[in-house]
Coordinates of C-alpha atoms in Angstrom, one line a residue:
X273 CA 0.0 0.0 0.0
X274 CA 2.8 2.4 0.7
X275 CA 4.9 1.5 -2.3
X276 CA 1.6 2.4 -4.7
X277 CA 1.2 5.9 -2.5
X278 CA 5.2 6.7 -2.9
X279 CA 4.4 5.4 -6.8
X280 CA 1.6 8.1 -7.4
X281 CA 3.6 10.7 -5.3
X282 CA 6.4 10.4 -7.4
X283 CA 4.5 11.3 -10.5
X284 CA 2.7 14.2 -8.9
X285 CA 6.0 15.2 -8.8
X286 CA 7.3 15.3 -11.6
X287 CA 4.4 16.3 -13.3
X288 CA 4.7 19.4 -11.0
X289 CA 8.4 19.4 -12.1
X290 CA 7.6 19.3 -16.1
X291 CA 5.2 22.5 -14.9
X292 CA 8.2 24.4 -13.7
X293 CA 10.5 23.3 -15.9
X294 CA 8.3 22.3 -19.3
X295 CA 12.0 22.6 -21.7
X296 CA 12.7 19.2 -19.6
X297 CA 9.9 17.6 -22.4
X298 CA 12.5 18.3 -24.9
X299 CA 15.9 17.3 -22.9
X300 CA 18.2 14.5 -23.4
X301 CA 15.9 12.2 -21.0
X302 CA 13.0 13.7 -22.2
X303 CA 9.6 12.5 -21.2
X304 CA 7.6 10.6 -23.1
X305 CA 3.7 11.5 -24.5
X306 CA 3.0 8.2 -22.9
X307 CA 4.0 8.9 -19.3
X308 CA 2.3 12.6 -19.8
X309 CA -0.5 11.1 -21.0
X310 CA -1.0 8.8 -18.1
X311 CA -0.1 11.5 -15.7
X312 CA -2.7 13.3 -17.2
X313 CA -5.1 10.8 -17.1
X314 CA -4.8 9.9 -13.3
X315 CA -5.5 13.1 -12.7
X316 CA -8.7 12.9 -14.5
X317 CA -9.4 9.9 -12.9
X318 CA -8.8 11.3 -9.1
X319 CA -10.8 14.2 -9.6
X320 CA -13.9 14.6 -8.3
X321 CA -16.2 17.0 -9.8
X322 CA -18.2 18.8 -7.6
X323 CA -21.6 21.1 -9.2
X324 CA -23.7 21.8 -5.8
X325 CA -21.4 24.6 -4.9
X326 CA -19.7 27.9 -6.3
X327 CA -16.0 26.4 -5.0
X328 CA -16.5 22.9 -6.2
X329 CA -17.5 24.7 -9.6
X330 CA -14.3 26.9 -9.3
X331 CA -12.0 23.9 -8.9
X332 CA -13.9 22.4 -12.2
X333 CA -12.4 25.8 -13.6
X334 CA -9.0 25.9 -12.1
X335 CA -8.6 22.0 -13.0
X336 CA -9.2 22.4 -16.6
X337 CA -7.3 25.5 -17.2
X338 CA -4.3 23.5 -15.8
X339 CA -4.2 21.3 -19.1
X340 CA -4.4 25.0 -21.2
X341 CA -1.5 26.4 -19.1
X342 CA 0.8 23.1 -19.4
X343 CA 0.2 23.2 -22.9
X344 CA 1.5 26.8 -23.4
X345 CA 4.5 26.1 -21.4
X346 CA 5.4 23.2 -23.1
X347 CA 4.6 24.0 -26.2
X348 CA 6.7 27.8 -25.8
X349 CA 9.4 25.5 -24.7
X350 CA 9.5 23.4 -27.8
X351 CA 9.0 27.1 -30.0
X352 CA 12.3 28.3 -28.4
X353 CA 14.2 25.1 -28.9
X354 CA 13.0 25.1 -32.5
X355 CA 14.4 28.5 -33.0
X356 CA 17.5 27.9 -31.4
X357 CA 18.1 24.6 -34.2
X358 CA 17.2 27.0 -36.6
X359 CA 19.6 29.3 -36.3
X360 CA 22.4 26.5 -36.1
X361 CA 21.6 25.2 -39.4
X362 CA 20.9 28.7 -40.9
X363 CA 24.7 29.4 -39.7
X364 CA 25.9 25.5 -41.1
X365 CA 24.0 26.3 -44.2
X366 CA 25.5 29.7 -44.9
X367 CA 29.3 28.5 -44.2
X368 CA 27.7 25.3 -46.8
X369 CA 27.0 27.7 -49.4
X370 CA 30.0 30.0 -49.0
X371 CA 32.2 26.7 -49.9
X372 CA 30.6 25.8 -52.6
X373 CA 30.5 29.1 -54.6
X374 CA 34.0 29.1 -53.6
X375 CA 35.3 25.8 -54.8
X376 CA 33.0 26.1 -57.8
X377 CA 34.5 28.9 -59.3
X378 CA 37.7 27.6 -58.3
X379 CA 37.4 24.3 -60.4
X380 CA 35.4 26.7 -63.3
X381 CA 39.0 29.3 -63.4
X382 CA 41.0 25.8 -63.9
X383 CA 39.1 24.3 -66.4
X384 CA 38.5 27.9 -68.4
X385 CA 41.6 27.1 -70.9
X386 CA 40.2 23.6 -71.9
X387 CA 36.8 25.1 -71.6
X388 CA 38.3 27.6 -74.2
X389 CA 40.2 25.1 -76.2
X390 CA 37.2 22.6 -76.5
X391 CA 34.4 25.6 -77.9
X392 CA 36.8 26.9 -80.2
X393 CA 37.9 22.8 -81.5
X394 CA 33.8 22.3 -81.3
X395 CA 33.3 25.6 -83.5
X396 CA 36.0 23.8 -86.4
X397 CA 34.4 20.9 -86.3
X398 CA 31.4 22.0 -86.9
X399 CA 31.7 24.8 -89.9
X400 CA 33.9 22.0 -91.3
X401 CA 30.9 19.8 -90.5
X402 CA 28.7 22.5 -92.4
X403 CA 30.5 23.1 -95.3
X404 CA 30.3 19.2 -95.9
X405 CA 26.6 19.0 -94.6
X406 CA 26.0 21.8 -97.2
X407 CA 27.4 20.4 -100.4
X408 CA 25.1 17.4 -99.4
X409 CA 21.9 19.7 -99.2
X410 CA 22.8 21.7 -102.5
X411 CA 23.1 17.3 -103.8
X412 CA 19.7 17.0 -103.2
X413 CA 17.6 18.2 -105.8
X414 CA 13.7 18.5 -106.4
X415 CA 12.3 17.0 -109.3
X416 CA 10.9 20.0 -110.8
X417 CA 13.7 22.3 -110.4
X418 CA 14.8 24.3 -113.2
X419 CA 18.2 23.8 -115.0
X420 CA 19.2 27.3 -114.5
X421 CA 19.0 26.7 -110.3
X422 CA 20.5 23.4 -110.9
X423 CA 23.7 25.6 -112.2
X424 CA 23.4 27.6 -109.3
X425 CA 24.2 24.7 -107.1
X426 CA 27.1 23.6 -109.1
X427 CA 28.2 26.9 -109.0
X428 CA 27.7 26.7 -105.2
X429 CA 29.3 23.4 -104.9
X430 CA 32.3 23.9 -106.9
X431 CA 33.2 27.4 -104.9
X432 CA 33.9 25.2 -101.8
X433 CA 37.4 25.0 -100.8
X434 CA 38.0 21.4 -100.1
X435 CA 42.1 22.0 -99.4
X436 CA 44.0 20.7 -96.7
X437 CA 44.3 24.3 -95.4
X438 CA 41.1 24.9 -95.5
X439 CA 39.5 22.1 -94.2
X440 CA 42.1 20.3 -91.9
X441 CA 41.5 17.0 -91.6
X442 CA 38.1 17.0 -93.3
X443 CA 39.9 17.6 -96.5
X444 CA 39.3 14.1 -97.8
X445 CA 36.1 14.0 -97.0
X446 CA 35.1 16.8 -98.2
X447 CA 36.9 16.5 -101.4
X448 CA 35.7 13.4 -101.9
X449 CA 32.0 14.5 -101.4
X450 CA 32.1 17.4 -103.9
X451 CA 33.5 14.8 -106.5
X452 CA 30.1 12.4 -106.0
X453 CA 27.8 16.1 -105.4
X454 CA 29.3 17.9 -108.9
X455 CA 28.7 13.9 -110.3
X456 CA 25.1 14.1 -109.2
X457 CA 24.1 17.3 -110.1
X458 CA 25.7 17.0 -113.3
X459 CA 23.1 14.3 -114.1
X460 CA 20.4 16.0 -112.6
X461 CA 21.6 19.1 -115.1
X462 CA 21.1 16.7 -118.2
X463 CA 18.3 15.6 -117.6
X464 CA 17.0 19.1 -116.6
X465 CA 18.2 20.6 -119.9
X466 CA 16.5 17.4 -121.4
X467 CA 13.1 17.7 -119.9
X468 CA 13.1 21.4 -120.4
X469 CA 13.7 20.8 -124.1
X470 CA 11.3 18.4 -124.3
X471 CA 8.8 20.7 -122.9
X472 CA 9.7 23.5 -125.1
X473 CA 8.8 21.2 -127.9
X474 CA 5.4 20.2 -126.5
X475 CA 4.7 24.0 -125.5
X476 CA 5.2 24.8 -129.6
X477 CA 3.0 21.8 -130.6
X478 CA 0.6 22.6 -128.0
X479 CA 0.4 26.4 -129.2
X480 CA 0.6 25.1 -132.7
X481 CA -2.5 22.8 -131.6
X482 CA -4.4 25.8 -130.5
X483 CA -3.4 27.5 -133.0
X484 CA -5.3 25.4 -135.5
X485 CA -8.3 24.7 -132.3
X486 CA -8.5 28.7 -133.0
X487 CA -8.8 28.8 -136.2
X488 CA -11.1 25.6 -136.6
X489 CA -13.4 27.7 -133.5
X490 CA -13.4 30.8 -135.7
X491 CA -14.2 29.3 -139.0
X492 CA -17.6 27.4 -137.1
X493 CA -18.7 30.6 -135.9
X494 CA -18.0 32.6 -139.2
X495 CA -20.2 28.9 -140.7
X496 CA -22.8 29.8 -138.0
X497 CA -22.9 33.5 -137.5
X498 CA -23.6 32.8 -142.0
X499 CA -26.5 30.1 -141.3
X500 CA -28.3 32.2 -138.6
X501 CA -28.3 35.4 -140.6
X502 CA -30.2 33.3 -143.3
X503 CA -32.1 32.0 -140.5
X504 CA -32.8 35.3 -139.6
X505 CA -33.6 36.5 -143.0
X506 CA -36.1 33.3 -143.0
X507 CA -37.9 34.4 -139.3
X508 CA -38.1 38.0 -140.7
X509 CA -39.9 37.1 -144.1
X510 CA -42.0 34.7 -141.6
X511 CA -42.8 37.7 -139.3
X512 CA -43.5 40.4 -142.1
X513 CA -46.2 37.1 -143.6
X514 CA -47.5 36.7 -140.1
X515 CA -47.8 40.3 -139.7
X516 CA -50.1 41.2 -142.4
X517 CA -51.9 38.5 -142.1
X518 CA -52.7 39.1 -138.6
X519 CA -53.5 42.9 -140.0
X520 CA -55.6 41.4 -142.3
X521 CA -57.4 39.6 -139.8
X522 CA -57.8 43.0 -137.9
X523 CA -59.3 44.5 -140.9
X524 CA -61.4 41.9 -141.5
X525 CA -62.7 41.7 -137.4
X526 CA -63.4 45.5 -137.8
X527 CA -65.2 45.0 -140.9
X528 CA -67.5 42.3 -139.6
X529 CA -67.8 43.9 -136.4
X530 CA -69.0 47.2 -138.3
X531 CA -71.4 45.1 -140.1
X532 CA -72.8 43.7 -136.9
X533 CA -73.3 46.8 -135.4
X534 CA -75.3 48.2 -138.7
X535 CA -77.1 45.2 -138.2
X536 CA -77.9 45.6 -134.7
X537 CA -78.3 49.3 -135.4
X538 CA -81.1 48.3 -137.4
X539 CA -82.6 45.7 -136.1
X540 CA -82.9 48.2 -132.9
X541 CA -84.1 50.3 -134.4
X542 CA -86.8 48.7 -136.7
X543 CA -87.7 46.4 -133.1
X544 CA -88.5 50.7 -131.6
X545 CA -90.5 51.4 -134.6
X546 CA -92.5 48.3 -134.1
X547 CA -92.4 48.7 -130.7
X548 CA -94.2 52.2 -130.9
X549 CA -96.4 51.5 -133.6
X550 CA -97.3 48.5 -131.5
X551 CA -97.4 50.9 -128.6
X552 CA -99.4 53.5 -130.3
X553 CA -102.1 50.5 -131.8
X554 CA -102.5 49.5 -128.6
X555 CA -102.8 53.0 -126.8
X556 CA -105.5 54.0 -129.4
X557 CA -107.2 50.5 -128.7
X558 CA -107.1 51.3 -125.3
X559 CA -109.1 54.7 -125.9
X560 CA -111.4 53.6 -128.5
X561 CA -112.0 50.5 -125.7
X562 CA -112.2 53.4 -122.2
X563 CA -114.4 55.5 -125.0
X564 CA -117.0 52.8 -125.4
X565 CA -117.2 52.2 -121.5
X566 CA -117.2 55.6 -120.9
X567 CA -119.8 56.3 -123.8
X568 CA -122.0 53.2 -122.2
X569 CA -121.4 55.2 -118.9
X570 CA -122.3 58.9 -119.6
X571 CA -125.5 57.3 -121.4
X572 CA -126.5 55.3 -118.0
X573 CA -125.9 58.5 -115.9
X574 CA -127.8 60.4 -118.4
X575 CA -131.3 58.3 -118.4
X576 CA -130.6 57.6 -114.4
X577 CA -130.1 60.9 -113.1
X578 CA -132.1 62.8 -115.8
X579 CA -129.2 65.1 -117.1
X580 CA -127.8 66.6 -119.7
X581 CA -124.4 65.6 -121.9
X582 CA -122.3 68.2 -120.5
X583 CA -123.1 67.7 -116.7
X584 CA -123.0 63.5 -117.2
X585 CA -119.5 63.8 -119.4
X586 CA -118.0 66.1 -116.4
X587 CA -119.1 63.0 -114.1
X588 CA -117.4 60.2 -116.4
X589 CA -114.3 62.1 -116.5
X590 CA -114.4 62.6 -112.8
X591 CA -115.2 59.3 -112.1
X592 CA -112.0 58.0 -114.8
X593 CA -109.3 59.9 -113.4
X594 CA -110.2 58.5 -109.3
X595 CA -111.0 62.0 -108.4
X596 CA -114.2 60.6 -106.3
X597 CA -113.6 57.9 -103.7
X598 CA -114.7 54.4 -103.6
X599 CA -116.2 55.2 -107.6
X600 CA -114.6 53.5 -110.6
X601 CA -115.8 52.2 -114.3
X602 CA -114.5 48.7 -115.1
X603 CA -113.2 48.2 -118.2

């Protein structure tokens, strides 16, 4: 029982320790999360929360903000630690640096002569390299290039100085490739001049060809500018036919049409004659047929009413034109 009290005293104490002394996390014996964490978690588990009263809330408070100030400490310990390595290596790293640039440009101001020596051999080389490379490219002809650029590469080819002077220890080579180029474009030249001439000659029997095409187009439209001017001669005599015969026809049309309206002139006119003669017949029927009514009339009103002519023909002619009411003679 004694030996698990001294046990738990012991880490009380150092956990008050760590609280003093929180860079002691970090040291050469640091502590371990593991043993913090138990620590820790004792104290969680010895606690006894209290809520009934203001102090027992208090120590709730107190208890917590123990954690928050452990926390600080250690962790400000670990900050200034941190910062303290840093500035070590900052200083190695500086001194690192400070070597190099100076052992680098050391070994760069040894090697500058064959630095020197091995740009200018690489710069030889190369335009020797070039010259060769270009009597191959000026080899290498298109197959519809003209003679006259053909030349221009021979020309081109032949200017190259192919000496040992000039080209060192390329001058085989090179001599040897302007030999097989000037070969090359020699044959390419022949058969340029060749196909040129050969083209000339198609280019005169192909003008020659539409030469004659022009002349053999010119003479069918001379042939047929000839058959449609007696075409047209043909259509205009056709036209001038149709024409008077159409005026002709317009004459004729009038004519008839004059005719038809004399006749229909007349006929009008003999069909009003009738109709008033037939008109007049009838009107003087009509009076000769009202006069006998009218006769038969005064004579009734005479021998009924014992009067004279004149007074019985004034009441027939009243009576006939409605001039008393509900009074008529029936005809």
């Amino acid at each position: 029982m004694n030996a698990v009290t001294d046990n738990e005293e012991r880490k009380k104490l150092d956990l008050a320790d760590l609280r003093a002394n929180p860079e002691k996390y970090f040291g050469e014996e640091s502590i371990s999360f593991e043993d913090l964490e138990a620590v820790i978690t004792a104290e969680n588990a010895a606690f006894k929360a209290d809520l009934s009263t203001e102090k027992g809330r208090k120590a709730i408070i107190s208890f917590s903000r123990q954690c928050s100030t452990l926390k600080t400490a250690i962790d400000g310990a670990g900050k200034e630690k941190v910062a303290s390595i840093k500035a070590q290596a900052t200083a190695i790293d500086s001194r690192r640096k400070t070597m190099r640039d100076f052992l680098d440009a050391m070994r760069d101001e040894r090697r500058l002569p064959l630095d020197n020596w091995e740009a200018q051999e690489k710069s030889r080389v190369e335009s020797h390299r070039a010259i060769i490379e270009g009597m191959i490219q000026n080899g290498c002809v298109a197959f519809n290039e003209s003679s006259a650029d053909i030349q221009k590469r021979i020309d081109a080819v032949r200017s190259v100085d192919v000496t040992a002077s000039a080209m060192q220890e390329f001058a085989d080579q090179a001599s040897s490739k302007k030999i097989t180029t000037l070969e090359s474009l020699d044959r390419h030249l022949k058969q340029a001049l060749h196909t040129e001439e050969q083209q000339r000659k198609l280019a005169v029997l192909e003008a020659e060809k539409k030469a004659e095409a022009a002349k053999a187009e010119a003479d069918r439209k001379e042939r047929e500018a000839e058959e449609e001017a007696k075409l047209e001669a043909e259509r205009e005599k056709t036209r001038e036919a149709e024409e008077r015969a159409e005026k002709e026809r317009i004459e004729a049309d009038k004519a008839r049409a004059a005719a038809k309206a004399v006749a229909e002139a007349e006929a009008k006119r003999k069909a009003e004659d009738d109709a008033k003669r037939k008109a007049d017949a009838d009107r003087a029927a009509n009076i000769e047929h009202r006069k006998k009514f009218n006769n038969a009339a005064l004579k009734a009103i005479m021998e009924a009413a014992g009067i004279g002519e004149d007074r019985a023909k004034k009441i027939v002619q009243a009576i006939a034109s409605g001039a008393i009411p509900h009074v008529s003679i029936k005809y």
